[in-house]
């Protein structure tokens, strides 16, 4: 009998070597279908969980050994070193994804908060966005994880999906942009993944990635990769110098006066010496003749009618550094203005500025650039759903390597839900059946949303033959001898990054002294 895609997805995991795979599949099925679990241990109450709850520690322990995310799992990660199992998991996931000529990827950093896990080593300070409590600092203690996701938001996927392809923990002393760049570069160079043969790969990222250390390695080494990156308002951009070159010395590359990404012709600045504010004249980007202009109307879910205006400038430059020379890497700039159709006023005070990098950028339409970045928010939905529903940040362990392995368990569960999104039936509460999205999901044959899929996953997964995933009968272990006590765990305080100067490093007791 032919297996359906979700069941075949689980059976293929059994071919992975050196991993407690049977326990892993049992965790995937229960994690993807249990709606009442508040921590991973509560998954043992699910009827698809065939093991003792202690299997969670055994699976993450074996996974952490085989994934080899870093030489020292307690400190920094090396995104360039990809273990065989990590590569096999990426290939296994892409096997169940759609084949396309143009792939859309999304990159983002997400924090894993571990403020009260005192036994975890090398915790640092992470940024917590959207902190609405006045007076509280938007930081916490934990780790940052870098994700690269596959975005699906075409006609075949009216409910957008952001599927995680790779995740890696950012080390305490690592540059997040360099790690993210090496992470994406390793995927582009992998022969087993379909990105090398693709016509185009478009990766979207927010303004935190608008730095030469992230852009330069990717654009210079991947000919079929394009980057859609948002730039902050007020950033300086340049046109290429077209005047007469001086005979001696280095040729000029940039024009003398830059353009600023803003509408205003002056900016309010502050002089710390005189302690007074003053207005500084600046040339806005809208003084530069545009290469393309277009506008279209759209309607929000609340029924508000908007006019979207797109303005495009081609072949601009930004300054780089000695290590990252940006003088020959041109990009296109797109300014997005959102206007209320009824009042004619701008919805947001400032335009949104998007940059488009890579070869053959002129062949990519301005409308597609705007759409790709608009769907970059899908990875934020993935981050929130992974934490709130798939217990990404609820796993408690004293080992950092086990925490990294649990992130891969959650990633495989996300893909399992995607494979089941076209086959599950709609299961909602009695008072939810009147909602428009529920009625739409009952009529459509396209993949359902991740939340709708998870609600019907338990009834669908119960139809699987779970005998291949059942534990083998074995004798019980000897256990701990009477009177034997385990070694007490040591508490580890959160650490800061290594200081740049030796004097500052020696002052911090938690930092190893530099030689």
Coordinates of C-alpha atoms in Angstrom, one line a residue:
X1 CA 0.0 0.0 0.0
X2 CA 1.4 3.4 -1.0
X3 CA 2.1 5.7 1.9
X4 CA 1.0 9.3 2.0
X5 CA 3.6 12.1 2.1
X6 CA 3.7 12.7 5.9
X7 CA 4.0 9.0 6.7
X8 CA 6.7 8.6 4.0
X9 CA 8.5 11.6 5.5
X10 CA 8.7 9.8 8.8
X11 CA 9.8 6.5 7.3
X12 CA 12.6 8.2 5.4
X13 CA 14.0 9.5 8.7
X14 CA 14.6 5.8 9.7
X15 CA 17.3 5.7 7.0
X16 CA 19.4 8.2 8.9
X17 CA 22.3 6.4 10.7
X18 CA 23.7 6.9 14.2
X19 CA 20.6 8.6 15.6
X20 CA 17.9 7.4 17.9
X21 CA 15.6 7.7 14.9
X22 CA 12.6 5.8 16.3
X23 CA 12.4 8.0 19.3
X24 CA 12.8 11.0 17.0
X25 CA 9.8 10.1 14.8
X26 CA 7.7 9.5 17.9
X27 CA 8.6 13.0 19.1
X28 CA 7.8 14.5 15.7
X29 CA 4.3 13.0 15.6
X30 CA 3.4 14.0 19.1
X31 CA 4.9 17.5 18.9
X32 CA 3.1 18.2 15.7
X33 CA -0.3 17.1 17.0
X34 CA -0.4 17.7 20.8
X35 CA -2.3 21.0 21.4
X36 CA -2.2 21.0 25.2
X37 CA 1.5 20.5 25.9
X38 CA 3.2 23.4 27.7
X39 CA 6.6 21.8 27.8
X40 CA 8.3 18.9 25.9
X41 CA 7.8 16.4 28.8
X42 CA 4.1 16.7 28.5
X43 CA 4.3 15.2 25.0
X44 CA 4.5 11.8 26.7
X45 CA 0.8 12.1 27.3
X46 CA 0.1 12.0 23.6
X47 CA -1.1 8.6 22.3
X48 CA 1.4 8.7 19.4
X49 CA 4.3 9.0 22.0
X50 CA 5.3 5.4 22.4
X51 CA 8.3 5.9 24.7
X52 CA 9.1 7.0 28.2
X53 CA 9.6 10.7 28.5
X54 CA 13.3 10.2 29.1
X55 CA 13.7 9.5 25.4
X56 CA 13.7 13.3 24.8
X57 CA 17.2 13.5 26.5
X58 CA 18.5 10.5 24.5
X59 CA 17.4 11.8 21.2
X60 CA 18.8 15.3 21.7
X61 CA 22.0 13.8 23.0
X62 CA 22.5 11.6 19.9
X63 CA 21.5 14.4 17.6
X64 CA 23.9 16.9 19.2
X65 CA 26.8 14.5 18.6
X66 CA 26.0 13.8 15.0
X67 CA 25.1 17.4 13.9
X68 CA 28.5 18.8 15.0
X69 CA 27.3 22.3 14.8
X70 CA 30.6 23.6 16.3
X71 CA 33.9 22.3 17.6
X72 CA 32.9 23.6 21.1
X73 CA 29.2 23.2 21.5
X74 CA 29.3 25.5 24.6
X75 CA 30.8 28.5 22.9
X76 CA 31.0 29.5 19.2
X77 CA 29.6 27.9 16.1
X78 CA 31.2 27.5 12.7
X79 CA 28.7 27.8 9.9
X80 CA 31.2 26.7 7.3
X81 CA 31.6 23.2 8.8
X82 CA 28.5 21.3 7.8
X83 CA 28.2 17.7 9.3
X84 CA 26.9 14.9 7.2
X85 CA 23.7 14.6 9.2
X86 CA 23.0 18.3 9.0
X87 CA 23.4 18.2 5.2
X88 CA 21.2 15.0 5.0
X89 CA 18.5 16.8 7.0
X90 CA 18.5 19.7 4.6
X91 CA 18.3 17.5 1.6
X92 CA 15.6 15.4 3.2
X93 CA 13.5 18.5 3.8
X94 CA 14.0 19.9 0.3
X95 CA 12.9 16.5 -1.1
X96 CA 9.4 17.2 0.1
X97 CA 9.4 20.9 -1.1
X98 CA 8.2 22.1 -4.5
X99 CA 10.7 22.2 -7.4
X100 CA 11.0 25.7 -8.9
X101 CA 13.2 27.7 -11.2
X102 CA 13.2 30.6 -8.8
X103 CA 13.6 29.9 -5.1
X104 CA 12.6 32.5 -2.5
X105 CA 14.6 32.4 0.8
X106 CA 14.4 34.4 4.0
X107 CA 17.0 35.0 6.7
X108 CA 16.5 36.2 10.2
X109 CA 17.9 36.0 13.7
X110 CA 15.6 35.0 16.6
X111 CA 16.4 34.9 20.3
X112 CA 16.0 31.9 22.5
X113 CA 15.5 33.3 26.0
X114 CA 17.1 31.3 28.9
X115 CA 17.2 33.8 31.7
X116 CA 16.6 31.2 34.4
X117 CA 18.6 28.3 33.0
X118 CA 21.6 28.9 35.2
X119 CA 23.4 25.7 34.3
X120 CA 23.7 26.5 30.6
X121 CA 27.1 27.7 29.5
X122 CA 28.0 30.8 27.5
X123 CA 24.7 32.6 27.7
X124 CA 24.8 36.1 26.5
X125 CA 22.5 39.1 26.2
X126 CA 19.9 39.1 23.5
X127 CA 17.7 41.8 22.2
X128 CA 13.9 41.4 22.8
X129 CA 11.8 43.4 20.3
X130 CA 8.4 44.9 21.0
X131 CA 9.0 45.5 24.7
X132 CA 5.9 47.6 25.6
X133 CA 6.6 48.0 29.3
X134 CA 7.9 51.5 29.8
X135 CA 11.2 51.6 31.6
X136 CA 12.2 48.1 30.9
X137 CA 15.3 47.4 28.8
X138 CA 14.6 45.4 25.7
X139 CA 17.2 42.8 26.5
X140 CA 17.3 39.3 28.1
X141 CA 19.6 36.4 28.7
X142 CA 19.9 33.6 26.2
X143 CA 21.1 32.8 22.7
X144 CA 20.6 34.0 19.1
X145 CA 19.8 31.5 16.4
X146 CA 20.2 32.2 12.7
X147 CA 17.6 30.8 10.4
X148 CA 17.4 30.4 6.6
X149 CA 13.8 29.5 5.5
X150 CA 12.2 28.6 2.2
X151 CA 9.4 31.0 1.4
X152 CA 6.3 29.7 -0.4
X153 CA 3.8 32.3 -1.3
X154 CA 2.8 31.7 -4.9
X155 CA -0.5 30.8 -6.5
X156 CA -0.2 27.2 -5.3
X157 CA 0.3 28.5 -1.7
X158 CA -2.4 31.1 -1.0
X159 CA -1.6 30.5 2.7
X160 CA 2.0 31.5 2.9
X161 CA 4.6 29.1 4.4
X162 CA 8.1 29.8 5.6
X163 CA 9.8 26.5 6.0
X164 CA 13.1 26.3 7.9
X165 CA 16.0 24.8 5.9
X166 CA 18.8 25.5 8.3
X167 CA 19.4 26.9 11.8
X168 CA 22.5 27.5 13.8
X169 CA 23.3 29.1 17.1
X170 CA 25.3 32.3 17.0
X171 CA 28.4 32.0 19.2
X172 CA 29.1 34.5 21.9
X173 CA 32.1 36.0 20.1
X174 CA 30.9 35.5 16.6
X175 CA 29.8 38.2 14.2
X176 CA 26.1 37.3 13.5
X177 CA 26.3 38.7 9.9
X178 CA 29.4 36.7 9.1
X179 CA 27.8 33.5 10.4
X180 CA 24.6 34.1 8.5
X181 CA 26.5 34.9 5.3
X182 CA 28.6 31.7 5.7
X183 CA 25.4 29.7 6.5
X184 CA 23.7 30.8 3.3
X185 CA 26.8 30.5 1.2
X186 CA 27.2 26.9 2.4
X187 CA 23.7 26.1 1.2
X188 CA 24.3 27.7 -2.1
X189 CA 27.5 25.7 -2.7
X190 CA 26.0 22.4 -1.7
X191 CA 25.7 20.1 -4.7
X192 CA 22.9 18.1 -3.2
X193 CA 20.6 21.1 -2.8
X194 CA 18.8 22.5 -5.9
X195 CA 20.0 26.0 -5.5
X196 CA 23.1 25.8 -7.8
X197 CA 21.0 24.6 -10.8
X198 CA 18.2 27.2 -10.1
X199 CA 17.7 30.1 -12.5
X200 CA 17.6 32.5 -9.6
X201 CA 17.6 32.4 -5.8
X202 CA 16.2 35.5 -4.0
X203 CA 17.0 35.9 -0.3
X204 CA 15.1 38.6 1.7
X205 CA 16.4 40.1 4.9
X206 CA 15.7 43.1 7.2
X207 CA 17.8 46.2 7.8
X208 CA 20.0 44.4 10.3
X209 CA 21.7 42.7 7.3
X210 CA 22.5 45.9 5.4
X211 CA 26.3 45.6 6.1
X212 CA 29.2 44.8 3.7
X213 CA 30.2 41.8 5.8
X214 CA 27.0 40.1 4.9
X215 CA 26.5 41.4 1.3
X216 CA 30.0 41.2 -0.2
X217 CA 30.7 37.4 0.2
X218 CA 27.3 36.4 -1.1
X219 CA 27.1 38.7 -4.1
X220 CA 30.7 38.1 -5.2
X221 CA 30.6 34.3 -4.9
X222 CA 27.1 33.3 -6.0
X223 CA 26.2 34.4 -9.5
X224 CA 22.5 33.3 -9.4
X225 CA 21.8 34.8 -5.9
X226 CA 19.9 38.0 -5.4
X227 CA 19.5 39.8 -2.1
X228 CA 16.5 42.0 -1.1
X229 CA 17.6 44.0 1.9
X230 CA 15.9 46.9 3.6
X231 CA 18.1 50.0 4.3
X232 CA 17.5 52.3 7.2
X233 CA 16.2 55.8 6.5
X234 CA 19.1 58.3 6.3
X235 CA 21.6 55.9 4.8
X236 CA 24.1 57.4 2.3
X237 CA 24.2 56.0 -1.2
X238 CA 26.4 57.2 -4.2
X239 CA 26.3 57.3 -7.9
X240 CA 29.4 56.2 -9.8
X241 CA 31.8 59.0 -10.6
X242 CA 31.6 60.0 -14.3
X243 CA 33.9 63.0 -14.4
X244 CA 37.5 63.2 -15.6
X245 CA 40.0 61.1 -13.7
X246 CA 43.3 62.6 -12.4
X247 CA 46.4 61.2 -14.1
X248 CA 48.2 60.3 -10.8
X249 CA 46.7 58.4 -7.9
X250 CA 43.8 56.1 -7.6
X251 CA 40.8 56.6 -9.8
X252 CA 37.7 58.1 -8.2
X253 CA 34.8 55.7 -7.8
X254 CA 32.1 57.6 -6.0
X255 CA 30.6 61.0 -6.6
X256 CA 31.7 63.7 -4.1
X257 CA 28.2 64.4 -2.7
X258 CA 26.0 61.4 -1.6
X259 CA 22.3 61.0 -1.7
X260 CA 20.4 60.3 1.5
X261 CA 17.5 57.9 1.8
X262 CA 14.9 60.4 2.9
X263 CA 12.3 62.9 1.7
X264 CA 13.4 65.9 3.7
X265 CA 16.2 68.3 2.5
X266 CA 17.6 68.8 5.9
X267 CA 18.1 66.8 9.1
X268 CA 18.1 67.9 12.7
X269 CA 21.5 67.2 14.3
X270 CA 23.0 67.8 17.7
X271 CA 26.4 69.3 18.6
X272 CA 27.7 67.8 21.8
X273 CA 30.2 70.6 22.4
X274 CA 27.8 73.5 22.1
X275 CA 24.9 71.3 23.3
X276 CA 22.6 72.8 20.7
X277 CA 20.6 71.4 17.8
X278 CA 21.1 72.6 14.3
X279 CA 19.7 71.8 10.8
X280 CA 22.1 70.2 8.3
X281 CA 21.3 70.3 4.6
X282 CA 21.2 66.9 2.9
X283 CA 20.4 65.9 -0.6
X284 CA 17.5 63.4 -0.7
X285 CA 17.4 60.5 -3.0
X286 CA 14.3 61.9 -4.7
X287 CA 16.5 64.6 -6.3
X288 CA 18.1 61.9 -8.4
X289 CA 16.1 61.1 -11.6
X290 CA 14.2 57.8 -11.3
X291 CA 14.6 54.9 -13.7
X292 CA 11.1 53.5 -13.1
X293 CA 7.9 54.6 -11.4
X294 CA 4.7 52.6 -10.9
X295 CA 1.7 52.5 -8.6
X296 CA -1.1 50.1 -7.8
X297 CA -4.1 49.9 -5.5
X298 CA -4.5 47.3 -2.7
X299 CA -6.9 46.7 0.1
X300 CA -6.1 45.6 3.6
X301 CA -7.9 42.9 5.5
X302 CA -9.8 45.5 7.4
X303 CA -11.1 47.0 4.1
X304 CA -8.8 50.1 4.0
X305 CA -7.9 51.1 0.4
X306 CA -4.3 52.0 -0.2
X307 CA -2.2 53.2 -3.1
X308 CA 1.3 51.8 -3.2
X309 CA 3.9 53.9 -5.1
X310 CA 7.2 52.3 -6.1
X311 CA 10.2 54.4 -7.3
X312 CA 13.3 52.7 -8.6
X313 CA 16.9 53.8 -9.1
X314 CA 19.5 51.6 -10.8
X315 CA 23.2 51.1 -10.3
X316 CA 23.9 52.8 -7.0
X317 CA 26.9 52.2 -4.6
X318 CA 27.7 52.2 -0.9
X319 CA 31.0 52.6 0.8
X320 CA 32.8 49.5 2.0
X321 CA 36.1 48.8 3.9
X322 CA 39.5 47.3 3.2
X323 CA 38.2 43.8 3.8
X324 CA 34.9 44.3 1.9
X325 CA 35.4 46.4 -1.2
X326 CA 32.0 47.6 -2.4
X327 CA 33.2 49.9 -5.2
X328 CA 32.3 47.4 -7.9
X329 CA 29.0 45.9 -6.4
X330 CA 26.1 47.9 -7.8
X331 CA 22.6 47.6 -6.5
X332 CA 19.1 48.9 -7.4
X333 CA 17.1 50.9 -4.9
X334 CA 13.3 50.8 -4.5
X335 CA 11.4 53.4 -2.4
X336 CA 7.9 52.2 -1.3
X337 CA 5.3 54.9 -0.4
X338 CA 2.1 53.8 1.2
X339 CA -0.8 56.3 0.7
X340 CA -4.3 56.3 2.0
X341 CA -6.7 56.5 -1.0
X342 CA -9.4 58.4 0.8
X343 CA -7.3 61.1 2.5
X344 CA -4.3 61.1 0.2
X345 CA -1.9 61.2 3.1
X346 CA 1.0 58.8 3.7
X347 CA 0.2 56.0 6.1
X348 CA 3.8 55.9 7.4
X349 CA 5.9 59.0 8.1
X350 CA 8.9 57.7 6.1
X351 CA 9.1 55.6 2.9
X352 CA 10.5 52.1 3.0
X353 CA 13.8 51.7 1.1
X354 CA 14.6 48.3 -0.4
X355 CA 17.9 47.4 -2.1
X356 CA 18.3 44.6 -4.7
X357 CA 21.7 43.0 -5.2
X358 CA 23.2 40.4 -7.6
X359 CA 23.6 39.6 -11.2
X360 CA 20.8 40.0 -13.7
X361 CA 19.1 42.4 -11.3
X362 CA 17.7 44.5 -14.2
X363 CA 15.6 41.5 -15.3
X364 CA 13.8 41.3 -12.0
X365 CA 10.7 43.5 -11.8
X366 CA 10.1 46.2 -9.2
X367 CA 6.8 44.6 -8.3
X368 CA 8.5 41.3 -7.5
X369 CA 11.1 43.1 -5.3
X370 CA 8.3 44.7 -3.2
X371 CA 6.4 41.4 -3.0
X372 CA 9.5 39.4 -1.8
X373 CA 10.2 41.8 1.0
X374 CA 6.5 42.0 2.0
X375 CA 6.5 38.3 2.5
X376 CA 9.8 38.4 4.5
X377 CA 7.5 38.8 7.5
X378 CA 6.5 35.1 7.0
X379 CA 9.7 34.1 8.8
X380 CA 8.5 36.1 11.8
X381 CA 5.3 34.0 11.8
X382 CA 7.5 30.9 11.7
X383 CA 9.6 32.1 14.7
X384 CA 6.5 32.9 16.8
X385 CA 4.7 29.7 15.9
X386 CA 7.8 27.6 16.7
X387 CA 8.1 29.1 20.2
X388 CA 4.4 29.4 21.1
X389 CA 3.1 26.1 19.6
X390 CA 6.2 23.9 18.9
X391 CA 7.9 24.6 22.2
X392 CA 11.2 25.8 20.6
X393 CA 12.1 27.8 23.7
X394 CA 10.4 25.5 26.3
X395 CA 13.1 22.8 26.3
X396 CA 15.0 22.7 29.6
X397 CA 18.5 21.2 29.6
X398 CA 21.9 21.9 31.1
X399 CA 23.7 21.1 27.8
X400 CA 23.9 23.7 25.1
X401 CA 24.3 21.0 22.4
X402 CA 21.0 19.4 23.4
X403 CA 19.4 22.9 23.0
X404 CA 20.8 23.1 19.4
X405 CA 19.5 19.6 18.6
X406 CA 16.0 20.5 19.9
X407 CA 15.9 23.3 17.3
X408 CA 16.3 20.7 14.6
X409 CA 13.6 18.6 16.1
X410 CA 11.3 21.6 15.9
X411 CA 12.4 22.2 12.3
X412 CA 11.6 18.7 11.2
X413 CA 8.2 19.0 12.9
X414 CA 7.5 22.1 10.9
X415 CA 8.2 20.2 7.6
X416 CA 6.1 17.3 8.8
X417 CA 3.1 19.7 9.2
X418 CA 3.8 21.1 5.7
X419 CA 3.6 17.7 4.1
X420 CA 0.3 17.1 5.9
X421 CA -1.2 20.5 5.0
X422 CA -3.0 19.2 1.9
X423 CA -4.3 16.0 3.5
X424 CA -5.6 17.0 6.9
X425 CA -9.2 17.8 7.5
X426 CA -10.4 21.0 9.2
X427 CA -10.9 20.3 12.9
X428 CA -12.0 23.4 14.9
X429 CA -14.1 24.2 17.9
X430 CA -17.9 24.5 17.4
X431 CA -17.8 28.3 17.8
X432 CA -14.9 28.7 15.2
X433 CA -16.7 27.1 12.2
X434 CA -18.3 30.4 11.2
X435 CA -14.9 32.2 10.8
X436 CA -14.1 33.2 7.2
X437 CA -10.7 31.5 7.2
X438 CA -12.3 28.2 8.4
X439 CA -14.9 28.3 5.6
X440 CA -12.2 29.1 3.1
X441 CA -10.0 26.2 4.3
X442 CA -12.9 23.8 3.9
X443 CA -13.4 24.7 0.3
X444 CA -9.7 25.0 -0.8
X445 CA -7.5 22.1 -1.9
X446 CA -4.4 24.2 -1.5
X447 CA -2.1 23.7 1.5
X448 CA -3.7 25.0 4.7
X449 CA -2.0 27.3 7.1
X450 CA 0.3 25.9 9.7
X451 CA -2.1 26.6 12.6
X452 CA -5.0 25.0 10.8
X453 CA -2.9 22.0 9.9
X454 CA -1.8 21.4 13.4
X455 CA -5.4 21.4 14.7
X456 CA -6.3 18.5 12.4
X457 CA -2.9 16.7 12.7
X458 CA -3.8 14.4 15.6
X459 CA -6.8 12.8 13.8
X460 CA -4.7 12.5 10.7
X461 CA -1.6 11.1 12.3
X462 CA -3.7 8.5 14.2
X463 CA -4.3 6.8 10.8
X464 CA -0.6 6.0 10.4
X465 CA 0.9 2.6 11.0
X466 CA 3.1 3.5 14.0
X467 CA 4.6 0.0 14.4
X468 CA 7.8 0.9 12.5
X469 CA 8.4 3.7 15.0
X470 CA 7.7 1.6 18.1
X471 CA 10.5 0.9 20.7
X472 CA 12.3 -2.4 20.7
X473 CA 11.9 -4.6 23.8
X474 CA 15.0 -4.5 26.0
X475 CA 16.1 -5.2 29.5
X476 CA 16.0 -2.4 32.0
X477 CA 19.3 -0.8 32.9
X478 CA 21.0 -1.2 36.3
X479 CA 20.3 2.4 37.3
X480 CA 22.2 4.3 40.0
X481 CA 23.4 2.3 43.0
X482 CA 22.0 3.0 46.4
X483 CA 23.7 5.9 48.1
X484 CA 25.4 7.1 44.9
X485 CA 24.8 10.8 44.3
X486 CA 25.2 12.6 40.9
X487 CA 27.8 15.4 40.6
X488 CA 26.1 18.7 41.4
X489 CA 25.8 21.0 38.5
X490 CA 27.6 24.3 38.5
X491 CA 25.9 27.6 37.9
X492 CA 27.2 29.7 35.1
X493 CA 26.6 33.5 35.0
X494 CA 25.8 35.2 31.6
X495 CA 28.9 36.4 29.8
X496 CA 29.6 39.4 27.6
X497 CA 31.6 39.4 24.4
X498 CA 35.4 39.5 24.7
X499 CA 36.6 43.0 25.0
X500 CA 38.7 44.5 22.2
X501 CA 41.4 45.7 24.5
X502 CA 43.4 43.7 27.0
X503 CA 42.8 46.0 29.9
X504 CA 39.1 45.9 29.6
X505 CA 39.2 42.1 29.2
X506 CA 41.1 41.6 32.5
X507 CA 38.5 43.6 34.4
X508 CA 35.7 41.2 33.5
X509 CA 36.1 38.1 35.7
X510 CA 34.0 35.9 33.4
X511 CA 36.2 36.6 30.4
X512 CA 39.4 34.5 29.7
X513 CA 42.5 36.7 29.9
X514 CA 43.9 37.5 26.5
X515 CA 47.5 36.5 25.9

